[in-house]
CSV table of C-alpha atoms and ligand atoms in Angstrom, one decimal:
chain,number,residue,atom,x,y,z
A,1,UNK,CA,0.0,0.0,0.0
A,2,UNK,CA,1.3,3.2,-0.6
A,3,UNK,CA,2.1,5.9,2.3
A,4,UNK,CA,0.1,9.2,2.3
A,5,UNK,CA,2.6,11.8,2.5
A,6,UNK,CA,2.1,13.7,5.8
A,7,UNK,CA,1.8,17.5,5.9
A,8,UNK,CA,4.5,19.4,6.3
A,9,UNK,CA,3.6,21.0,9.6
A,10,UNK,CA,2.7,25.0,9.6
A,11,UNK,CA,6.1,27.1,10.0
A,12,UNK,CA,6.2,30.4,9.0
A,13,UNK,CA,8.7,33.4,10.0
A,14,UNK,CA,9.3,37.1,10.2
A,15,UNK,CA,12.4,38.1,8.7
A,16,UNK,CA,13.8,41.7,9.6
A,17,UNK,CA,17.1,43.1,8.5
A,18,UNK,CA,18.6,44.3,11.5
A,19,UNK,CA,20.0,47.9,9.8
A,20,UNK,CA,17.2,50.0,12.1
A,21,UNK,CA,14.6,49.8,14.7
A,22,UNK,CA,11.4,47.9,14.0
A,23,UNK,CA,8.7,50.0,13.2
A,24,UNK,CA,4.9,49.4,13.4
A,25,UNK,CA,4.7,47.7,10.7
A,26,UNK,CA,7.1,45.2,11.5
A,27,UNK,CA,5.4,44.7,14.7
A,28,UNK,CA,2.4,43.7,12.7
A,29,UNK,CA,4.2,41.5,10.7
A,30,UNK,CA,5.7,39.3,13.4
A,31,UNK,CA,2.6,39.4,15.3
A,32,UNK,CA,0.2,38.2,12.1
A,33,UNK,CA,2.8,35.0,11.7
A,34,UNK,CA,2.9,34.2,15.7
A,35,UNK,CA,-0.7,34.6,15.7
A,36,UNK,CA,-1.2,32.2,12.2
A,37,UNK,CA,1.5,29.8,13.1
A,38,UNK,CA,-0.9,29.5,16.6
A,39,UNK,CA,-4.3,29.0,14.7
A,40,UNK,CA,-2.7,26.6,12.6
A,41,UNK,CA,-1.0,24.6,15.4
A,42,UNK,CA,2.3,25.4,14.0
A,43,UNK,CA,5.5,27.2,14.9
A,44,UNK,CA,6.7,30.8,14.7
A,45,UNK,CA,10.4,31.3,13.3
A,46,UNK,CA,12.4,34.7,13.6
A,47,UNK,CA,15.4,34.8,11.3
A,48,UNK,CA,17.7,37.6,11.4
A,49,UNK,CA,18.3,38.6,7.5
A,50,UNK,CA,21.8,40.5,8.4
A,51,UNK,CA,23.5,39.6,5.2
A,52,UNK,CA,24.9,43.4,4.7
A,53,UNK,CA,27.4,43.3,6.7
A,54,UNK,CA,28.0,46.8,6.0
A,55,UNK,CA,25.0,48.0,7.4
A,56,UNK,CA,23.8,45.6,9.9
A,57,UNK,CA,24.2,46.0,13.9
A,58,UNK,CA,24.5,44.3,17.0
A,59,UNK,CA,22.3,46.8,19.1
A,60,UNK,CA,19.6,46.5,16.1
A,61,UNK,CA,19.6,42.5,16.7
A,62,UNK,CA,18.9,43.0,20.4
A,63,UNK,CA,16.5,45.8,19.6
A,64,UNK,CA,14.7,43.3,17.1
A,65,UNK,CA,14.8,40.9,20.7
A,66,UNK,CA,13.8,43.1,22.7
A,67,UNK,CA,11.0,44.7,21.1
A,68,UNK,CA,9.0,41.1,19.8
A,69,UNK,CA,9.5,39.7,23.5
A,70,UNK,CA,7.8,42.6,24.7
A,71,UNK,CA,5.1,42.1,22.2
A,72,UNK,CA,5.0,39.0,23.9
A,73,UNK,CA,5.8,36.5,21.1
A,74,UNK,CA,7.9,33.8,21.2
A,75,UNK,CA,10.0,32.0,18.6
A,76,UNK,CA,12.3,28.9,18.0
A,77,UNK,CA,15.8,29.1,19.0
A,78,UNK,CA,18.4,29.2,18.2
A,79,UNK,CA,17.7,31.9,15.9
A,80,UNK,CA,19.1,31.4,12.2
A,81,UNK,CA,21.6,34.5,11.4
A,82,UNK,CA,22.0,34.7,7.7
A,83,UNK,CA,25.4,35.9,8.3
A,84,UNK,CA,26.2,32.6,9.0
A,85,UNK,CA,25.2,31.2,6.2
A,86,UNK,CA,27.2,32.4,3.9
A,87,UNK,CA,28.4,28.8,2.4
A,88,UNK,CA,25.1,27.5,1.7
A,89,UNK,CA,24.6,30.9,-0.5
A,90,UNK,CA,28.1,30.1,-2.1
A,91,UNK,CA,26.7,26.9,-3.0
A,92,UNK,CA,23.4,27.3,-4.5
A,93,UNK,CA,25.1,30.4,-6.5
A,94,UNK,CA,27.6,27.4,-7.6
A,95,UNK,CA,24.7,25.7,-9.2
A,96,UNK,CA,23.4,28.6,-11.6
A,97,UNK,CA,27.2,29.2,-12.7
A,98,UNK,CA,27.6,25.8,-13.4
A,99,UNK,CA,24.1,25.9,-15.5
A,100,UNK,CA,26.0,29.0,-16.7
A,101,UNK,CA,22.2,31.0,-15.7
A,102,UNK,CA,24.5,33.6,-14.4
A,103,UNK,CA,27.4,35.6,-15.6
A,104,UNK,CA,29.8,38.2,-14.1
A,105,UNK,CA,29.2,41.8,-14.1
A,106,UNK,CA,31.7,44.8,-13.7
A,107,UNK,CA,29.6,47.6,-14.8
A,108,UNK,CA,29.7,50.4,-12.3
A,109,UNK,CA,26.7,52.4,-11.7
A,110,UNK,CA,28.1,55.4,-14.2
A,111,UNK,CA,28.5,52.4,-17.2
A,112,UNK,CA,24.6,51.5,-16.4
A,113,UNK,CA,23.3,55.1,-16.2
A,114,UNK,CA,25.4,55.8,-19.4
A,115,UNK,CA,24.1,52.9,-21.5
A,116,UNK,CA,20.9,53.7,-20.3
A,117,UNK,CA,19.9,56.3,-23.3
A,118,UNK,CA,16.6,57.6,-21.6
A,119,UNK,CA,15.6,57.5,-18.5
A,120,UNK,CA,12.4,58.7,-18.9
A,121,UNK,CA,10.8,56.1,-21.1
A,122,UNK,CA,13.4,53.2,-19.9
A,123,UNK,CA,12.0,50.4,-19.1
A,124,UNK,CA,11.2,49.7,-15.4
A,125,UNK,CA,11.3,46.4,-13.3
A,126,UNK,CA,8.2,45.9,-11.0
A,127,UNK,CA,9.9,47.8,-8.3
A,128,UNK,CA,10.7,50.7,-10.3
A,129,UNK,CA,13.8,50.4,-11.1
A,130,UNK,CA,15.8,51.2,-14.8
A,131,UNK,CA,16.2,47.5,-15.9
A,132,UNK,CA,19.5,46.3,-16.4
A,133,UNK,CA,20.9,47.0,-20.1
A,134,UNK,CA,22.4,43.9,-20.2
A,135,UNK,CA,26.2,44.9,-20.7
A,136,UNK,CA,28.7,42.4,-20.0
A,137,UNK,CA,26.1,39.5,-20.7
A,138,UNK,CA,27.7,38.8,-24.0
A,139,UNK,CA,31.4,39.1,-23.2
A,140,UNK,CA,33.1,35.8,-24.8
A,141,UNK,CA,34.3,33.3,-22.2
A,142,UNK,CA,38.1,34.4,-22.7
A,143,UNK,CA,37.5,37.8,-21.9
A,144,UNK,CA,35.5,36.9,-19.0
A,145,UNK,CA,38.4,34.8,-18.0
A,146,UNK,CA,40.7,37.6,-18.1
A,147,UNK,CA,39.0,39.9,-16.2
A,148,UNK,CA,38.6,37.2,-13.2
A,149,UNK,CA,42.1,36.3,-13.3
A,150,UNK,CA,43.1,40.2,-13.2
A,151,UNK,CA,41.2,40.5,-10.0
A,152,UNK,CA,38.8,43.9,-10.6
A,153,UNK,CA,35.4,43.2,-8.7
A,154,UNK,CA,32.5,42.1,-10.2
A,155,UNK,CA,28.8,40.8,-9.0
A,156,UNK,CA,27.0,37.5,-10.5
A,157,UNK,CA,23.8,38.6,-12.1
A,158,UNK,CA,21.2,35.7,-13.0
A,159,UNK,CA,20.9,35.8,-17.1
A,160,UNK,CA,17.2,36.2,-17.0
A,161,UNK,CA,16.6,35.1,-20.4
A,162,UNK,CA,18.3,31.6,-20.1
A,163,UNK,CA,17.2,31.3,-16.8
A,164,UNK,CA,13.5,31.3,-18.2
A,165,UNK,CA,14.2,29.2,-20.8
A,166,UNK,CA,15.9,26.6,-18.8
A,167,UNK,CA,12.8,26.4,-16.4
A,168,UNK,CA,10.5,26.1,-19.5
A,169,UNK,CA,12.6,23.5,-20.4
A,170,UNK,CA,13.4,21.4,-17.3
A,171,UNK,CA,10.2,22.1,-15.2
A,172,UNK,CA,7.0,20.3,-16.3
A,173,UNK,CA,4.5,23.0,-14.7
A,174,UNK,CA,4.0,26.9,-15.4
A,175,UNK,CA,5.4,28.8,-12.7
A,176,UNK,CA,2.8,29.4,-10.3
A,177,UNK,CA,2.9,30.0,-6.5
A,178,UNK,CA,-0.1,30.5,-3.7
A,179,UNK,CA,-1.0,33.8,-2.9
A,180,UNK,CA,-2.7,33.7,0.2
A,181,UNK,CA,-4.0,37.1,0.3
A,182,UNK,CA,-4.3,38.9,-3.0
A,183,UNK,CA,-5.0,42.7,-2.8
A,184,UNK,CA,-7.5,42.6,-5.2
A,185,UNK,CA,-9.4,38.9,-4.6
A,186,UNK,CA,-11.6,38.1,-2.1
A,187,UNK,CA,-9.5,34.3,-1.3
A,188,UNK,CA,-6.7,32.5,-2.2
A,189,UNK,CA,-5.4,33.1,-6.0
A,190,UNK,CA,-2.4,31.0,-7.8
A,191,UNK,CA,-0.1,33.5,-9.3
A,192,UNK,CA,2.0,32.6,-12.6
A,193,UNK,CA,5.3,33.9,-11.8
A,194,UNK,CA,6.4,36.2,-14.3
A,195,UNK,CA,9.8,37.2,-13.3
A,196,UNK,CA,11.2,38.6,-16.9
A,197,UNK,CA,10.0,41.4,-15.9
A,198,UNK,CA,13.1,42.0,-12.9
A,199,UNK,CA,15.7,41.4,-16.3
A,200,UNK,CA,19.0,40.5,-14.9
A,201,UNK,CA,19.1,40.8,-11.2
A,202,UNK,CA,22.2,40.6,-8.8
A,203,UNK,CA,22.8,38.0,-7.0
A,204,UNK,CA,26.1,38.4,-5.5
A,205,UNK,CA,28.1,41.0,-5.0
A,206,UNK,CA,32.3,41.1,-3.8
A,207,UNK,CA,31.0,43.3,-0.3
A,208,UNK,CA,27.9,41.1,0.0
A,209,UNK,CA,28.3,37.7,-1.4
A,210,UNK,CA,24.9,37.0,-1.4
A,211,UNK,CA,21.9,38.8,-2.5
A,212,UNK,CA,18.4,39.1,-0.6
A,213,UNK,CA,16.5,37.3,-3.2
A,214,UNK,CA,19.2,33.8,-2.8
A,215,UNK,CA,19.2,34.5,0.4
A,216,UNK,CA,15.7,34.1,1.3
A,217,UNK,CA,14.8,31.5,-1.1
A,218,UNK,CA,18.0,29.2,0.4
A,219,UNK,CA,16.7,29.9,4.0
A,220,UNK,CA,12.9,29.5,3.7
A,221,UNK,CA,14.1,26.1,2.0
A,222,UNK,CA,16.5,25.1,4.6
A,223,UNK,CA,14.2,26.4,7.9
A,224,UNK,CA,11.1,24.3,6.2
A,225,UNK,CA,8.7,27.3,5.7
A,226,UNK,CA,5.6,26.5,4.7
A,227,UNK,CA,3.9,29.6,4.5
A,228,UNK,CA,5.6,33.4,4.3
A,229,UNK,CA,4.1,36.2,6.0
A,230,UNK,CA,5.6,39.4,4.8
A,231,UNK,CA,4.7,42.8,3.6
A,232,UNK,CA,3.5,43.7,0.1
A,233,UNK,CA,5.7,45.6,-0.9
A,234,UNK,CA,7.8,42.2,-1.4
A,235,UNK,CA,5.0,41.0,-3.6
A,236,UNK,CA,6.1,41.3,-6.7
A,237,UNK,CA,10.1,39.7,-5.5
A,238,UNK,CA,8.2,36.8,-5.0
A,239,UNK,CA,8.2,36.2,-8.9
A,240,UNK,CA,11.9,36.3,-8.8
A,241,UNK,CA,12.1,33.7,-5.7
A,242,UNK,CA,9.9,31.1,-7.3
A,243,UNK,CA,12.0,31.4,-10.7
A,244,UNK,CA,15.3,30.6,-8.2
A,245,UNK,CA,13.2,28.1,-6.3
A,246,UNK,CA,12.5,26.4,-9.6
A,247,UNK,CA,16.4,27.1,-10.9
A,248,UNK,CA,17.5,25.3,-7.3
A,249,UNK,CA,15.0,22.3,-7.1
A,250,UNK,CA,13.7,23.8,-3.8
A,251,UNK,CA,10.5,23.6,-2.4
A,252,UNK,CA,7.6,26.6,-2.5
A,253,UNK,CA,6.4,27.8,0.2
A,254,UNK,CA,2.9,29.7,0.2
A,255,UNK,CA,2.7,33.4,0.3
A,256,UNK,CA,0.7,36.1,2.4
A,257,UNK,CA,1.7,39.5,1.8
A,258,UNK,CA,-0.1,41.5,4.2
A,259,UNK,CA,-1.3,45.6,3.9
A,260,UNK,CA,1.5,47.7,4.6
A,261,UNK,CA,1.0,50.3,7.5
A,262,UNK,CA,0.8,54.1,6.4
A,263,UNK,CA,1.4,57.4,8.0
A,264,UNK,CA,-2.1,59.6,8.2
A,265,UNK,CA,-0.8,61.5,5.1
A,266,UNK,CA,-0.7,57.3,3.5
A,267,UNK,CA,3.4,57.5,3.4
A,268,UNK,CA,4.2,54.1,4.0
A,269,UNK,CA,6.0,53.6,7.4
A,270,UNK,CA,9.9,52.9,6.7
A,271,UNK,CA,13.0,52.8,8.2
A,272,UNK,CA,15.1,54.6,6.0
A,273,UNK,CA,12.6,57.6,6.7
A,274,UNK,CA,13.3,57.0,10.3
A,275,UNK,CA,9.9,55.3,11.2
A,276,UNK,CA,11.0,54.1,14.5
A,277,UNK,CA,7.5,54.8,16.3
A,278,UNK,CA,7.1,51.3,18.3
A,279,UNK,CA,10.4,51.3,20.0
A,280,UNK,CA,10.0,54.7,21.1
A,281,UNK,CA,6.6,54.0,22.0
A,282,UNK,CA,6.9,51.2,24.3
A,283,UNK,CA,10.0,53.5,25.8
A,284,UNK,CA,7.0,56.6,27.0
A,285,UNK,CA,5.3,54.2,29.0
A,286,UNK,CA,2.9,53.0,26.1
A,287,UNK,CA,1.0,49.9,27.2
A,288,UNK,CA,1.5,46.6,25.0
A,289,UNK,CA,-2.5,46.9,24.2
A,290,UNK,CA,-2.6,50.1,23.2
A,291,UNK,CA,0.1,49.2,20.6
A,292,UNK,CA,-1.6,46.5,19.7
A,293,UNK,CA,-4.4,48.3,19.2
A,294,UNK,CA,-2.7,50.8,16.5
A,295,UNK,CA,-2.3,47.8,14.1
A,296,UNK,CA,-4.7,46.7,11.6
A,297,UNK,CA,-7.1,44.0,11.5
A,298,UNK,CA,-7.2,41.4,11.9
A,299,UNK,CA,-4.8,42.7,15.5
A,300,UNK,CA,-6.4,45.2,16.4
A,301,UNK,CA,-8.5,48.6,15.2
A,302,UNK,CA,-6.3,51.0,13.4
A,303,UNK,CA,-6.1,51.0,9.9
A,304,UNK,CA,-3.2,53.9,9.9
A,305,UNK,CA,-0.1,54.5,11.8
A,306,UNK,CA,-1.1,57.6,14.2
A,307,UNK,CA,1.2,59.0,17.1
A,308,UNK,CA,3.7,61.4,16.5
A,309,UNK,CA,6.9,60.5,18.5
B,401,LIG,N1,14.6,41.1,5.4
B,401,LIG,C1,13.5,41.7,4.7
B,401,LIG,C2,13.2,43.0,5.3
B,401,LIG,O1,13.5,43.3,6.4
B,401,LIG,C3,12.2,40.8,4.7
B,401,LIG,C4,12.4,39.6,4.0
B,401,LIG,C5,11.2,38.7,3.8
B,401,LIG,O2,10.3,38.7,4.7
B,401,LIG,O3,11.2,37.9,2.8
B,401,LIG,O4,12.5,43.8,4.6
């Protein structure tokens, strides 16, 4: 008789960079994965993303700590550091070079903006970006040689072109992945991946030998995630991470991209524009609840981000 495979149990994470305080809507993010990975009987993984080492901190790791324990939430430990992981990165970027999906890149940001002819009607990846104009894709294997051998830095960007191709022609299926929470649908909603649309993204660089997009899809592979709970605003990178996934032979998880928190004025809250309101909330004396109840449903009643700190 044959075995009935058993269900992966529910695991799902919340993945901050540690390079600033958590905001609100971080807050909201861990809290809407401990609270699903509870409903669903699951567990609740935390997993520092602190791959730039340039920019990531100690004091910001403890912060991250300190500020979900006092949400009360609890997680597994020990707590994966992506900076530790760095091998496992090295490895999986090993496979696309030997597939030869990816392909060295020197071009400095003045050779991009210069080959670029006009901004204005350039076109734009999904985030907004100039998509890449594909120099140094082409460079014959010699030359490519040579400029390893001499030593000059260069990133690894994935050859979106072959890597499509090579998924149309090793994969069976479309490219489709579970979107949990669509924006516009009232339920669940398979999504055809379209990544094309990124062009040739980075995936390593000489300062940061990994990328965030290898990264994540490595880790939620290696921790077992069965489900991501993250912001919208990574929506659309999801395309890129099922391509990999597919590129790798790793497993996809399901996605729900929650609302983003805004501002009153409907500025999304960030940390680059110094959106630190839940640390220095907690440190005038603001109760746990009435944080809570600043977040959006389904936590609590606010549908906007409101004290000014
Ligand atoms: N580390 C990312 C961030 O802080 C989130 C990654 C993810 O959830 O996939 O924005």
């Amino acid at each position: 008789m044959m075995a009935m495979k058993e269900p992966s149990p529910f695991l799902t994470r919340f993945a901050p960079s540690p390079n600033g305080w958590l905001h609100l809507g971080h807050a909201y993010s861990a809290m809407l994965g401990a609270q699903k990975a509870s409903q669903a009987g699951g567990q609740f993984l935390l997993r520092i993303e602190d791959i730039d080492i340039g920019r990531a901190r100690p004091h910001f790791i403890d912060g991250i700590y300190q500020d979900l324990d006092w949400l009360g939430l609890d997680w597994q430990r020990p707590v994966l550091l992506q900076s530790t992981r760095f091998e496992a990165y090295a490895q999986a970027l090993k496979i696309l070079r030997e597939r030869e999906l990816v392909y060295p890149c020197w071009a400095t940001r003045r050779e991009i903006l210069a080959a670029i002819a006009d901004p204005a009607t350039w076109p734009r990846d999904p985030d907004g970006a100039p998509l890449y104009p594909g120099l140094y894709r082409d460079l014959p294997d010699s030359e490519r040689k040579r400029r390893m051998w001499e030593g000059s830095d260069y990133a690894w960007r994935l050859d979106m072109k072959k890597a499509v191709q090579w998924v149309q022609k090793n994969t069976p299926q479309p490219l489709t992945y579970q979107e949990l929470n669509p924006q516009d649908g009232d339920g669940p909603q398979t999504v055809l991946a379209t990544p094309a649309a990124y062009g040739d993204v980075v995936l390593a660089r000489k300062e940061v030998p990994t990328s965030y997009h290898l990264a994540v899809v490595v880790d939620d592979a290696f921790q077992n995630i069965t489900q991501v709970t993250r912001g919208r605003d990574l929506s659309p990178a999801t395309h890129i991470h099922r391509l990999l996934q597919a590129l790798l032979g790793l497993p996809t998880p399901d996605y729900f991209h929650h609302a983003l928190m805004r501002d009153p004025q409907g500025r999304r809250l960030s940390k680059q524009a110094g959106d630190s309101g839940f640390r220095d909330l907690r440190q005038q004396g603001m109760s746990r609840e009435a944080v809570v109840a600043l977040l959006p449903p389904p936590l609590g009643e606010g549908e906007f981000l409101i004290p000014q700190v």
